[in-house]
Short mmCIF file of C-alpha atoms and ligand atoms in Angstrom, two decimals:
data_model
loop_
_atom_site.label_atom_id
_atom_site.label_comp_id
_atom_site.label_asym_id
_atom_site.label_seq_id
_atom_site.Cartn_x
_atom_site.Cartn_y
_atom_site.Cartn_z
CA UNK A 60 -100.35 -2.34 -105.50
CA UNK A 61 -96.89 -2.19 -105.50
CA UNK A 62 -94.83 1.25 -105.44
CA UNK A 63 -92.99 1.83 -108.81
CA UNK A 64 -89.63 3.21 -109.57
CA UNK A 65 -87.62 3.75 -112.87
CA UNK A 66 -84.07 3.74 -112.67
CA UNK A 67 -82.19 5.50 -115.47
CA UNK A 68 -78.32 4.17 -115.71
CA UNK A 69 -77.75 0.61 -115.25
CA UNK A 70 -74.28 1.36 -113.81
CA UNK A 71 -73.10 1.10 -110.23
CA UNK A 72 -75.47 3.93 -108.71
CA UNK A 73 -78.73 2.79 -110.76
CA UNK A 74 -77.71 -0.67 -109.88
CA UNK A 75 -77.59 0.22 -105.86
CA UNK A 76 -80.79 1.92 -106.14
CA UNK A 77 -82.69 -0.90 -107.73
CA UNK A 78 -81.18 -3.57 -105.90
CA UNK A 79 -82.09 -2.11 -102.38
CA UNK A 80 -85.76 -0.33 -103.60
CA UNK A 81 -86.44 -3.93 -105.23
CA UNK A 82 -85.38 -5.40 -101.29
CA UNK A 83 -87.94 -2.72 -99.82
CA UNK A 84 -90.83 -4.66 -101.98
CA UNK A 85 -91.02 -2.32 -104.86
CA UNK A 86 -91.47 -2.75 -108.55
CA UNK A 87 -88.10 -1.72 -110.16
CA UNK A 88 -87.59 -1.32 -113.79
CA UNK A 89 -83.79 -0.44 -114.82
CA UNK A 90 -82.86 1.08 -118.23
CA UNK A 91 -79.44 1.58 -119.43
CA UNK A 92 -78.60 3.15 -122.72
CA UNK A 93 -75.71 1.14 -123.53
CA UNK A 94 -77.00 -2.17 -125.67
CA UNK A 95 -75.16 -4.59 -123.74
CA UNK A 96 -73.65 -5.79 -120.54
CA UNK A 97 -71.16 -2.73 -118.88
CA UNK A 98 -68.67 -5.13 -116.93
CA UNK A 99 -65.76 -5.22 -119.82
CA UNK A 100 -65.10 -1.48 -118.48
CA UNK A 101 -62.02 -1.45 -116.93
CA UNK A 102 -61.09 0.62 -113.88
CA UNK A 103 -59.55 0.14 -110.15
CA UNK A 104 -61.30 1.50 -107.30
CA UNK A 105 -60.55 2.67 -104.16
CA UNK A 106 -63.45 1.19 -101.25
CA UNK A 107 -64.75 2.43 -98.06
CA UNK A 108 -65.96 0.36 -94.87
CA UNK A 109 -69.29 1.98 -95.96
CA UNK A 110 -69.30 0.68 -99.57
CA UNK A 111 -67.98 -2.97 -98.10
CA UNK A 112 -71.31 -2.56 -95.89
CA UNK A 113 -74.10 -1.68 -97.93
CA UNK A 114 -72.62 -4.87 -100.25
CA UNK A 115 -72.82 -6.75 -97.16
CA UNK A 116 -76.57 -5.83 -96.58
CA UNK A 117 -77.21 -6.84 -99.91
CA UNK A 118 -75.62 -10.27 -99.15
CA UNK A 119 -72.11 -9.62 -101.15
CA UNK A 120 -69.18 -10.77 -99.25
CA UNK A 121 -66.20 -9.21 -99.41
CA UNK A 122 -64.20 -12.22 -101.04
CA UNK A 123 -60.60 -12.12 -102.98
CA UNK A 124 -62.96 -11.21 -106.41
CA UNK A 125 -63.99 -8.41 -104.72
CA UNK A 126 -61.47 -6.71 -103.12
CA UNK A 127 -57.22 -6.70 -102.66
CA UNK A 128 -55.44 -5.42 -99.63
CA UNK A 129 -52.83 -2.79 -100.78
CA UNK A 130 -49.81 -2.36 -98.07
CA UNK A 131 -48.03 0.99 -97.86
CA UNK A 132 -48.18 3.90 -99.55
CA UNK A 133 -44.83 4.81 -101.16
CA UNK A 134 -43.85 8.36 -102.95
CA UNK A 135 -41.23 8.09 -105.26
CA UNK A 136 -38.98 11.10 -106.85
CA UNK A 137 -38.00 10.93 -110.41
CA UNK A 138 -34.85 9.45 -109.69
CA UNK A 139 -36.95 6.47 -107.64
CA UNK A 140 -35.74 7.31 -104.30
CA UNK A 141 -38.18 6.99 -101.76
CA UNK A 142 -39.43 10.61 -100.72
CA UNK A 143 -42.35 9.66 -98.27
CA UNK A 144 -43.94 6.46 -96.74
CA UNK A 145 -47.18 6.18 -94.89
CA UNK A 146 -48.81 2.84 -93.04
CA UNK A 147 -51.84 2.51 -95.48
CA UNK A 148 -53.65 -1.04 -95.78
CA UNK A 149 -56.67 -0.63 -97.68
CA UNK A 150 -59.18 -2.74 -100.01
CA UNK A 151 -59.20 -1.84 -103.51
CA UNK A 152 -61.39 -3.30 -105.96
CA UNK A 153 -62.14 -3.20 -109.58
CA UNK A 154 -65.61 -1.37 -111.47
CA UNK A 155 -66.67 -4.69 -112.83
CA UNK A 156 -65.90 -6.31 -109.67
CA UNK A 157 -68.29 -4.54 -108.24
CA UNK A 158 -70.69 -4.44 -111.02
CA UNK A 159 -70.98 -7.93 -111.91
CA UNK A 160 -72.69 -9.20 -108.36
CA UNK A 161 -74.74 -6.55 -107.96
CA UNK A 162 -76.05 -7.11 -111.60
CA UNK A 163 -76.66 -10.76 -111.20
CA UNK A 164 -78.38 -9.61 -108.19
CA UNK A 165 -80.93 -7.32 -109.69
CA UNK A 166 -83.57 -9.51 -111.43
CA UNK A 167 -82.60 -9.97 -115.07
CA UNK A 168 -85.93 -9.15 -117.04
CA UNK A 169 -86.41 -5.57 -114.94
CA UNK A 170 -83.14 -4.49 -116.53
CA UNK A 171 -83.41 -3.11 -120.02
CA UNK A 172 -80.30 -2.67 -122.46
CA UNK A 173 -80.43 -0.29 -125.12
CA UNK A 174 -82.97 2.39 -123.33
CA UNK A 175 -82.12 5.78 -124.02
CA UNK A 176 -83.85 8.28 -121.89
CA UNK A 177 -85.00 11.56 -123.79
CA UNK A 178 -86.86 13.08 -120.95
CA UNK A 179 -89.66 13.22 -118.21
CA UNK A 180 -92.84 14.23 -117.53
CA UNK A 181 -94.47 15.12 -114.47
CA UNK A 182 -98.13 14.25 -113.64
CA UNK A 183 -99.41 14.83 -110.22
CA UNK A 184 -97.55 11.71 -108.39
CA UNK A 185 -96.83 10.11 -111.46
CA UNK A 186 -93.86 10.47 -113.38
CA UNK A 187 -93.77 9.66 -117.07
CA UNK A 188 -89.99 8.49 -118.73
CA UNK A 189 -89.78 8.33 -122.36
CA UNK A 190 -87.02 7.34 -124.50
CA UNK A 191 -85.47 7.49 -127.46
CA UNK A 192 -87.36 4.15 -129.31
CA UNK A 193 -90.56 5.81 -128.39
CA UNK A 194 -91.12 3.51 -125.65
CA UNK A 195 -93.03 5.35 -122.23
CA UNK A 196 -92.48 4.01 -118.19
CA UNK A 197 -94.30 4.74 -115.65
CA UNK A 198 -93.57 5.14 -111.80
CA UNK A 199 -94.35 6.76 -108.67
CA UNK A 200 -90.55 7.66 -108.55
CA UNK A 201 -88.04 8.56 -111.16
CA UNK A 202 -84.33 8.11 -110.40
CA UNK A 203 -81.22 9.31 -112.56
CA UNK A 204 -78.55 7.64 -111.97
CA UNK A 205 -77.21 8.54 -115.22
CA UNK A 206 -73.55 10.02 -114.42
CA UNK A 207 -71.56 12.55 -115.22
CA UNK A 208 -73.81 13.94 -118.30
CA UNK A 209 -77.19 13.21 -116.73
CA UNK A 210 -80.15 13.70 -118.98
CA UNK A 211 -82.52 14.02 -115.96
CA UNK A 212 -80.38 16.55 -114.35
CA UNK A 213 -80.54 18.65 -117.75
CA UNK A 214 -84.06 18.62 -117.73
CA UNK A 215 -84.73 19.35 -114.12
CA UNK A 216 -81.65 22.15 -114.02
CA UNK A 217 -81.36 23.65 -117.41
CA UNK A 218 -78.22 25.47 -118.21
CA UNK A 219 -76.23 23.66 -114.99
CA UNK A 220 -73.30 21.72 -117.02
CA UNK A 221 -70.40 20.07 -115.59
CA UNK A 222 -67.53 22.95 -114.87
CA UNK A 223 -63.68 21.36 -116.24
CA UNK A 224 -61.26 21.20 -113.86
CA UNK A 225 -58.52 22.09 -116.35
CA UNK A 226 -57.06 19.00 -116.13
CA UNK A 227 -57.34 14.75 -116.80
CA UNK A 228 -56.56 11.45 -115.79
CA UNK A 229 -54.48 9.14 -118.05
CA UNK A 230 -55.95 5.65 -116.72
CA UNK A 231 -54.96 2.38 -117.01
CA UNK A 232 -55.36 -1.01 -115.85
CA UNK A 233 -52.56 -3.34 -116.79
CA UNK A 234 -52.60 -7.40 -115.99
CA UNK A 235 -49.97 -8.08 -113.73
CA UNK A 236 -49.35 -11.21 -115.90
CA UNK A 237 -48.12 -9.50 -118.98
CA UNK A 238 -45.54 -7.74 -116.31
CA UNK A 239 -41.59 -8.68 -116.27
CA UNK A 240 -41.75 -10.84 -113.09
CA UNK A 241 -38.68 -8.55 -112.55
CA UNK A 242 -40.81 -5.41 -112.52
CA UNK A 243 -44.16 -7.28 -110.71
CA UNK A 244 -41.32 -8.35 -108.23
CA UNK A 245 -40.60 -4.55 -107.47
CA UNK A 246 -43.72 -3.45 -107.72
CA UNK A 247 -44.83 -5.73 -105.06
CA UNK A 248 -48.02 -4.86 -103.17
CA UNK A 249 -47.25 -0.84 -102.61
CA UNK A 250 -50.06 2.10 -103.42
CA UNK A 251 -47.16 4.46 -105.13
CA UNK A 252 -47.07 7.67 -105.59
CA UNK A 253 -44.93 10.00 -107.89
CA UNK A 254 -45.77 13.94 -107.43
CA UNK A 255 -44.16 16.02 -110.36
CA UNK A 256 -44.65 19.25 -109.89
CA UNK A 257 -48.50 20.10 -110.41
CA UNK A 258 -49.30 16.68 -111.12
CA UNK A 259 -49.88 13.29 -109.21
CA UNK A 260 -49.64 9.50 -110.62
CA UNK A 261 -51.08 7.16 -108.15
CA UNK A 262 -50.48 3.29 -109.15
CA UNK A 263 -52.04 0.45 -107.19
CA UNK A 264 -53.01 -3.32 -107.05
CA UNK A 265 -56.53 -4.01 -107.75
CA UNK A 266 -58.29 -7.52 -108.32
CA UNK A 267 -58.20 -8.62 -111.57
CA UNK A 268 -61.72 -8.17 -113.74
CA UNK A 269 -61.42 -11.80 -114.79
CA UNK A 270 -62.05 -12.59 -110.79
CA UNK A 271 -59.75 -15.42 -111.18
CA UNK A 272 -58.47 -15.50 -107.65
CA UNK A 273 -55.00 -14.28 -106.82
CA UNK A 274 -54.91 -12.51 -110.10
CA UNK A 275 -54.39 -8.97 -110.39
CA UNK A 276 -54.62 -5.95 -112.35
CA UNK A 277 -52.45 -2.67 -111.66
CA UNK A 278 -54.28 0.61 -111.68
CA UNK A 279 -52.92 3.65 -112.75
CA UNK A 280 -54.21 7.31 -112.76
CA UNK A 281 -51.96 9.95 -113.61
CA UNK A 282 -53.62 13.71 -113.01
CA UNK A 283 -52.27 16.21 -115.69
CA UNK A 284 -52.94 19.69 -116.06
CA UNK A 285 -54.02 20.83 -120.00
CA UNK A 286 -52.88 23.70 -120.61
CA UNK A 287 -55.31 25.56 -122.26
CA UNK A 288 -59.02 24.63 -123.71
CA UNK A 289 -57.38 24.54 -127.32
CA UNK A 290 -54.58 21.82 -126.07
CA UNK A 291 -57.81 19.74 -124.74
CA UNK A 292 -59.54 19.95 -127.62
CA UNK A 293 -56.19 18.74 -129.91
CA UNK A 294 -56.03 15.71 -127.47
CA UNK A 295 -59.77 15.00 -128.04
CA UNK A 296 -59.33 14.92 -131.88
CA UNK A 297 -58.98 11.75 -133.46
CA UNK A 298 -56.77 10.71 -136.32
CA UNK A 299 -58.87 11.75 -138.51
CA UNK A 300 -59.22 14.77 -137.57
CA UNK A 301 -62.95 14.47 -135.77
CA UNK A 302 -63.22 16.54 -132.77
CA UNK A 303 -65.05 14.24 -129.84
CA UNK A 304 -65.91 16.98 -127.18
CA UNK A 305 -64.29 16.89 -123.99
CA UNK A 306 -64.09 12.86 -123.85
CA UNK A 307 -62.50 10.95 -126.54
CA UNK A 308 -63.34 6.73 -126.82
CA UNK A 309 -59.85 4.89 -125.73
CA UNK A 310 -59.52 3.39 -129.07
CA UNK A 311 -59.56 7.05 -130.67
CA UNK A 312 -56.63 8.56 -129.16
CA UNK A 313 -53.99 9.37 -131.70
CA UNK A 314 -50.92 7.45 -131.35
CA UNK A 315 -48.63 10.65 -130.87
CA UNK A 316 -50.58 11.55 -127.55
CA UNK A 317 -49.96 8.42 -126.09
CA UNK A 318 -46.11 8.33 -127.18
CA UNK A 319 -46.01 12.01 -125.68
CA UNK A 320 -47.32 10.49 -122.39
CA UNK A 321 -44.82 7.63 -122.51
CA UNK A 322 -42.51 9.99 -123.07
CA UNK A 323 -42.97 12.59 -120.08
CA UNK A 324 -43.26 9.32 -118.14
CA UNK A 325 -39.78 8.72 -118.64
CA UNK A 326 -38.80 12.32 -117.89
CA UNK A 327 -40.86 13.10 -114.87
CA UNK A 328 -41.55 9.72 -112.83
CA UNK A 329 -39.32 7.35 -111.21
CA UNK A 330 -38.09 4.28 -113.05
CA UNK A 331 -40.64 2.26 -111.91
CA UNK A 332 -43.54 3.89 -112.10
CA UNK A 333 -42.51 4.65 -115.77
CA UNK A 334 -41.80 1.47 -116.71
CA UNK A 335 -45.14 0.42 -115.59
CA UNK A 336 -46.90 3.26 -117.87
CA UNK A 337 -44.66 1.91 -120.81
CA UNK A 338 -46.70 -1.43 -120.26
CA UNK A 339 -49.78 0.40 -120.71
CA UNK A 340 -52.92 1.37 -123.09
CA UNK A 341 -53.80 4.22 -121.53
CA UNK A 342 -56.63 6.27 -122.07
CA UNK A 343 -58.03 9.72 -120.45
CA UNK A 344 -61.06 11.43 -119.22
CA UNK A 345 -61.16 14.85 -118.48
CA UNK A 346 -61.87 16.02 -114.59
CA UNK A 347 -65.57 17.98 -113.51
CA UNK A 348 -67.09 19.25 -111.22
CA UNK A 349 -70.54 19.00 -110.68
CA UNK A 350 -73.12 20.06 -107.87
CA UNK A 351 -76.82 19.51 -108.11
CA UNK A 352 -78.57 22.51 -106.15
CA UNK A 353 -81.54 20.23 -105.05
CA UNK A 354 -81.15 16.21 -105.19
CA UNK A 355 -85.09 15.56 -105.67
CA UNK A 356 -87.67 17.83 -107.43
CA UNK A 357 -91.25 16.67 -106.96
CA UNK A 358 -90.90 12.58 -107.95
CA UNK A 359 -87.85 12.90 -109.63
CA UNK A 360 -84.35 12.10 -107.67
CA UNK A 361 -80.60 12.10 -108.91
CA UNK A 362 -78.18 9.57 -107.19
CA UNK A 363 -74.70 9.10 -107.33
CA UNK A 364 -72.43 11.43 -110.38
CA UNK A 365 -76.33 12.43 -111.96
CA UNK A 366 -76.22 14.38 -108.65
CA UNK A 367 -73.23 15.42 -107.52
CA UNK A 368 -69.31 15.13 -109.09
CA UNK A 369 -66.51 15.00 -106.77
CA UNK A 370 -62.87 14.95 -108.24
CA UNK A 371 -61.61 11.49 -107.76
CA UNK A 372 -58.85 12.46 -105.69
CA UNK A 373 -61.24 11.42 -102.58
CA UNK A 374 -61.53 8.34 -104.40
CA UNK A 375 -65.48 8.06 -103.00
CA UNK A 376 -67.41 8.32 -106.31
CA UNK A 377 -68.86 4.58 -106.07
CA UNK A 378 -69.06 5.12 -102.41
CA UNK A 379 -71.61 7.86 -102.22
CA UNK A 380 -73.26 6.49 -105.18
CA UNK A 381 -74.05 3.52 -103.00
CA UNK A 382 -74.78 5.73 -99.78
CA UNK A 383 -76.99 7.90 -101.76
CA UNK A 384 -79.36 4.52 -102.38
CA UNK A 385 -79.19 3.14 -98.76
CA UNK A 386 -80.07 7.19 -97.77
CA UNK A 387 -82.59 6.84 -100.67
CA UNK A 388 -84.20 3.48 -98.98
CA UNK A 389 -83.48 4.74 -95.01
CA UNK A 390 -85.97 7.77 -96.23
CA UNK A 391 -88.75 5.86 -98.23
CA UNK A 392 -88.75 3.23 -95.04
CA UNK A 393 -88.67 6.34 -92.21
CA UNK A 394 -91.35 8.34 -94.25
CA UNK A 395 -93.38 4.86 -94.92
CA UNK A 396 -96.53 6.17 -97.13
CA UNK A 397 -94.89 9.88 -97.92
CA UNK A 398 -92.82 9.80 -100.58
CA UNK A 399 -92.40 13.57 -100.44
CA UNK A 400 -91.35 13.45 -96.83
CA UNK A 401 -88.76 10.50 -97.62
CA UNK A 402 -87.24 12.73 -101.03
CA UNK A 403 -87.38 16.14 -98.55
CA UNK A 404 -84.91 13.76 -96.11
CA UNK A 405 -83.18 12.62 -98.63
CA UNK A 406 -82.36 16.06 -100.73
CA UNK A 407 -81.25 17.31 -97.17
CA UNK A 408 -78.63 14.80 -96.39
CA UNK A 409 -76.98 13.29 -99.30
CA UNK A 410 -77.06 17.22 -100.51
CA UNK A 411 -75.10 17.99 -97.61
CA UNK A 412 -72.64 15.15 -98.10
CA UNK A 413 -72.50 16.02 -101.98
CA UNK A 414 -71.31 19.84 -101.45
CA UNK A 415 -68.48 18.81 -98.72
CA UNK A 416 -67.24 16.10 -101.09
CA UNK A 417 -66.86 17.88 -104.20
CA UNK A 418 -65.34 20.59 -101.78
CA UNK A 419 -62.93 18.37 -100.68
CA UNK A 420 -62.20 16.88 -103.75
CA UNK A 421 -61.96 20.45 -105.24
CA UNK A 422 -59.38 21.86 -102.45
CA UNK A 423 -56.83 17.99 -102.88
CA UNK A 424 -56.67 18.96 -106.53
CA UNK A 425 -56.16 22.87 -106.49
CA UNK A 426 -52.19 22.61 -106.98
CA UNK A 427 -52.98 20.98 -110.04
CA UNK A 428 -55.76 23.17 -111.42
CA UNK A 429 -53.64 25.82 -110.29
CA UNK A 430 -50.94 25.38 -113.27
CA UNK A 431 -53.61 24.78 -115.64
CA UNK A 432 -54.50 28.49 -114.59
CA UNK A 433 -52.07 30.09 -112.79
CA UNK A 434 -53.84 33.60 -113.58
CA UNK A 435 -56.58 33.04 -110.64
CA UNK A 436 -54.26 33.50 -108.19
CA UNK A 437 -54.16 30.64 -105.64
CA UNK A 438 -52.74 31.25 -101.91
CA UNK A 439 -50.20 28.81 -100.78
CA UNK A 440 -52.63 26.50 -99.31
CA UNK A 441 -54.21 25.58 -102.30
CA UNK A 442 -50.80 25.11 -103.70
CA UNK A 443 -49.62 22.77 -101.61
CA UNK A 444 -48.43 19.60 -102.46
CA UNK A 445 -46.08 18.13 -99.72
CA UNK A 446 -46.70 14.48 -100.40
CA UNK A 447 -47.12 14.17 -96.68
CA UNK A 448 -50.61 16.08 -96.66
CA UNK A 449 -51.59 14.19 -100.39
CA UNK A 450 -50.60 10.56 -98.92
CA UNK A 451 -52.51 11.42 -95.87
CA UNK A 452 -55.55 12.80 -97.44
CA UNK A 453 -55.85 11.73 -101.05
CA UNK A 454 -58.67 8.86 -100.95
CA UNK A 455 -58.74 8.52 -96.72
CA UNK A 456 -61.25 6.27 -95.18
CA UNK A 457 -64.44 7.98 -95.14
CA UNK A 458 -64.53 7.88 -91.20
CA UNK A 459 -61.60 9.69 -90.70
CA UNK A 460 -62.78 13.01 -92.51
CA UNK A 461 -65.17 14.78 -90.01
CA UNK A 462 -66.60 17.41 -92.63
CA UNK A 463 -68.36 14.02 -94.09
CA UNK A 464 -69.36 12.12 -90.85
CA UNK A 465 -72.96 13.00 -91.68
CA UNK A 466 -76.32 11.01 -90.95
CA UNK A 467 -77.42 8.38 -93.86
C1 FAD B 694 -60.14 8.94 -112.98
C2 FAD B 694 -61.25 8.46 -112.08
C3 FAD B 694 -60.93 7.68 -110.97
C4 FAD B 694 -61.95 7.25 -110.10
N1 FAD B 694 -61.59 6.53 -109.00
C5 FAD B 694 -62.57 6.15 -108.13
C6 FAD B 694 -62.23 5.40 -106.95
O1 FAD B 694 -61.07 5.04 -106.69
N2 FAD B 694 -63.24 5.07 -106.10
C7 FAD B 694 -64.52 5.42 -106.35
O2 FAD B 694 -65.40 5.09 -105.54
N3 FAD B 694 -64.87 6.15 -107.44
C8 FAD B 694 -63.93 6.52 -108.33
N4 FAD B 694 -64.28 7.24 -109.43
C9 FAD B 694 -65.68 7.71 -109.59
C10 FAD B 694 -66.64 6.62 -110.01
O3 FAD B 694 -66.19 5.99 -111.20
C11 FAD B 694 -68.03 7.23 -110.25
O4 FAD B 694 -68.33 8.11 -109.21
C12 FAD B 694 -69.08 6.16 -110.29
O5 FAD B 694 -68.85 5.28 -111.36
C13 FAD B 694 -70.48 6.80 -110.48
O6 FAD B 694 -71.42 5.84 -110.74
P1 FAD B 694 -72.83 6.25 -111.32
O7 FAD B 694 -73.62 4.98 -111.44
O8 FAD B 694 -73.40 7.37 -110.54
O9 FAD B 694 -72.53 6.85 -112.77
P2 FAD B 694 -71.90 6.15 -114.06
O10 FAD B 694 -71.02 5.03 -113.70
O11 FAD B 694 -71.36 7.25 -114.90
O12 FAD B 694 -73.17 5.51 -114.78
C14 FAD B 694 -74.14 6.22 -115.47
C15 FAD B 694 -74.86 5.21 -116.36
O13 FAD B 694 -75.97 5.86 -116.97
C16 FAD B 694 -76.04 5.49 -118.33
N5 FAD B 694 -76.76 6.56 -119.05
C17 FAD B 694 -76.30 7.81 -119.29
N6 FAD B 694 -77.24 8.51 -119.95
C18 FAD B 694 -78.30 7.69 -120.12
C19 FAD B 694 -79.58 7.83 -120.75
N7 FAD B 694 -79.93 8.98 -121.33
N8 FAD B 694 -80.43 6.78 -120.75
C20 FAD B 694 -80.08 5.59 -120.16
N9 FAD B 694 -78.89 5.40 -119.56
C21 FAD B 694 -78.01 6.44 -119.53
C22 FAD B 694 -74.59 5.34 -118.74
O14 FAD B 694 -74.44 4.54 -119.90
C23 FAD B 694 -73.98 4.71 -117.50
O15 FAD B 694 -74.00 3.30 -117.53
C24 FAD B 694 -63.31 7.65 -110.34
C25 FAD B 694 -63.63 8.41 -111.46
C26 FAD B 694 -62.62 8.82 -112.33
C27 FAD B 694 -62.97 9.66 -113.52
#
């Protein structure tokens, strides 16, 4: 008989995992909570060598739908003048160009819309998933893939919650086509940067989600510090005066927040960079940390954000979701037979790689956490924001950061 695994979260890390387990000859079953397909969500991404390869493995070139070389990157002062420029000439891509291969990939009756997961339970080597319609899996493996709010990684770690960061990221992704050609003209094929002080807007070609080739999208992320829990929970408060947690839907955001944004944009960034947030609908999602102290208890594992939650500002998130699989597959295939020898390997490496990333990710964005709470008392070096050390290090190729060269 075959080997059975459940996947929970049909996004990018759930869809690695079954894609590559369903390769190895197993029975995969995927179930995603949302009720239907997940590619309208809009974001840019920045890619690795090591993404573009386990895509590769899985027979998904790396074609203009997938990925757009960016040129330099460019740092811009308020009054646009060009502070800092660095060589750069990476691929970015988009979340749903990503997504969509990999989900026509995965065999279309083994992925289940609409499948809340309430919780596991544990039976010698079986597991047991149950969710929310009162429908039951079972498998010899479990997997959360489940993100940032993981309801596996609640059950198996009660009381661990993602920590805030004390600040966000205003996104957006704006179609170069409803640009000025004046301002798509300037904008040209640069990865800019503007650094106010305790703050950083990045803003970046990405391929278009409509994979129409030669069309593009621009990416924006704009780190801001909230000052204060109370200011967070105001900006999380819709119109009506319903409080949404820490993450609001897009749609909700009250009008005034996103004039207030538009605003500072104008006061704070170069011309450019401000005009192209005036073009935008942005939305925001507030920055966490997470870290996972084990990555696989008895048959249950956590891959990608279930397990561990970097900052973006290493710009790896999809990344190590998809090395966490191929680590996930490397193990089951080295430890053929012993599943508990494959999730001991895996725990010990992608565990390893977890803590250094969020470490990382935690020391780029300390100037910024660092006005959000000034009264912790940061040295220097976590204050530092020359844009030389952020253009060199924000999002750098995975094989140029030696704290991370680790085995797979
Ligand atoms: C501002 C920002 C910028 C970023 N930039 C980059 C970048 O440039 N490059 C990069 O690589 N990464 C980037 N990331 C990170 C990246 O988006 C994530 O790391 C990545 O999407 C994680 O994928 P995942 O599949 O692990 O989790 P998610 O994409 O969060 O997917 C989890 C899935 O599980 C489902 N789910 C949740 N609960 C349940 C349940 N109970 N039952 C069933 N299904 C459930 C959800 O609906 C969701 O589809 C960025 C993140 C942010 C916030």
């Amino acid at each position: 008989m075959k080997p059975r695994a459940v996947v929970i979260g049909g996004s990018l890390g759930g869809l690695f995992a079954g894609n590559l387990l369903h390769d190895l000859g197993w029975e995969v079953d995927i179930y995603e909570r949302v009720p239907d397909d997940l590619a309208a969500r809009g974001a840019g991404i920045g890619t690795h060598q090591e993404l573009l390869s386990v895509l590769a493995g899985l027979g998904i070139a790396l074609e203009e739908r997938l990925g757009a070389e960016v040129g330099d990157r460019v740092c811009l002062d308020p009054q646009g003048n060009t502070v800092h420029r660095v060589p750069w000439g990476h691929i970015m891509s988009g979340w749903a160009n990503v997504y969509r291969p990999l989900k026509d990939r995965f065999p279309s009756q083994r992925y289940h819309f609409g499948k809340s997961f309430e919780e596991f339970d544990q039976r010698g080597s079986e597991v047991v998933a149950r969710f929310s319609d009162g429908s039951q899996a079972r498998a010899d493996l479990l997997i959360g893939a489940d993100g940032l709010r993981s309801v596996v990684r609640a059950q198996l770690f009660s009381g661990l919650e993602p920590e805030y960061a004390g600040y966000v990221a205003w996104r957006a992704l704006v179609d170069e086509h409803t640009l000025a050609p004046e301002l798509r003209r300037r904008l040209g094929n640069i990865y800019w940067f503007g650094l106010p002080p305790g703050e950083m807007i990045v803003a970046y070609p990405v391929p278009a989600r409509d994979g129409a080739p030669g069309h593009r999208d621009w990416n924006v992320v704009w780190y801001r510090p909230i000052l204060g829990e109370e200011a967070l929970r105001d900006m999380c408060t819709d119109a009506r005066g319903h409080h949404h947690g820490p993450s609001i839907p897009p749609p909700l955001v009250r009008p005034e927040v996103i004039d207030a944004l538009k605003r500072d944009a104008r006061a704070l960034l170069a011309p450019l960079i401000a005009e192209l947030v005036e073009c935008s609908q942005p939305f925001f999602q507030a920055i966490f940390d997470v870290e996972s102290p084990r990555l696989a208890v008895e048959r249950v594992c956590l891959l990608g954000d279930a397990a561990f939650v970097a900052r973006p500002h290493v710009g790896m998130g999809v990344t190590k979701a998809a090395l966490d699989a191929l680590c996930l597959n490397r193990s089951i295939q080295i430890h053929s037979g012993d599943l508990d020898g494959a999730l001991a390997r895996y725990n010990r490496l992608r565990g390893e790689f977890g803590r250094r990333c969020v470490a990382r990710a935690r020391r780029l964005g300390a100037y910024i956490e660092a006005r959000a709470r000034p009264e912790r008392g940061w040295s220097a070096e976590q204050r530092d924001q020359r844009p030389e050390r952020l253009m060199r290090e924000v999002a750098a190729s995975l094989s140029e950061i030696p704290e991370l060269a680790l085995e797979i």
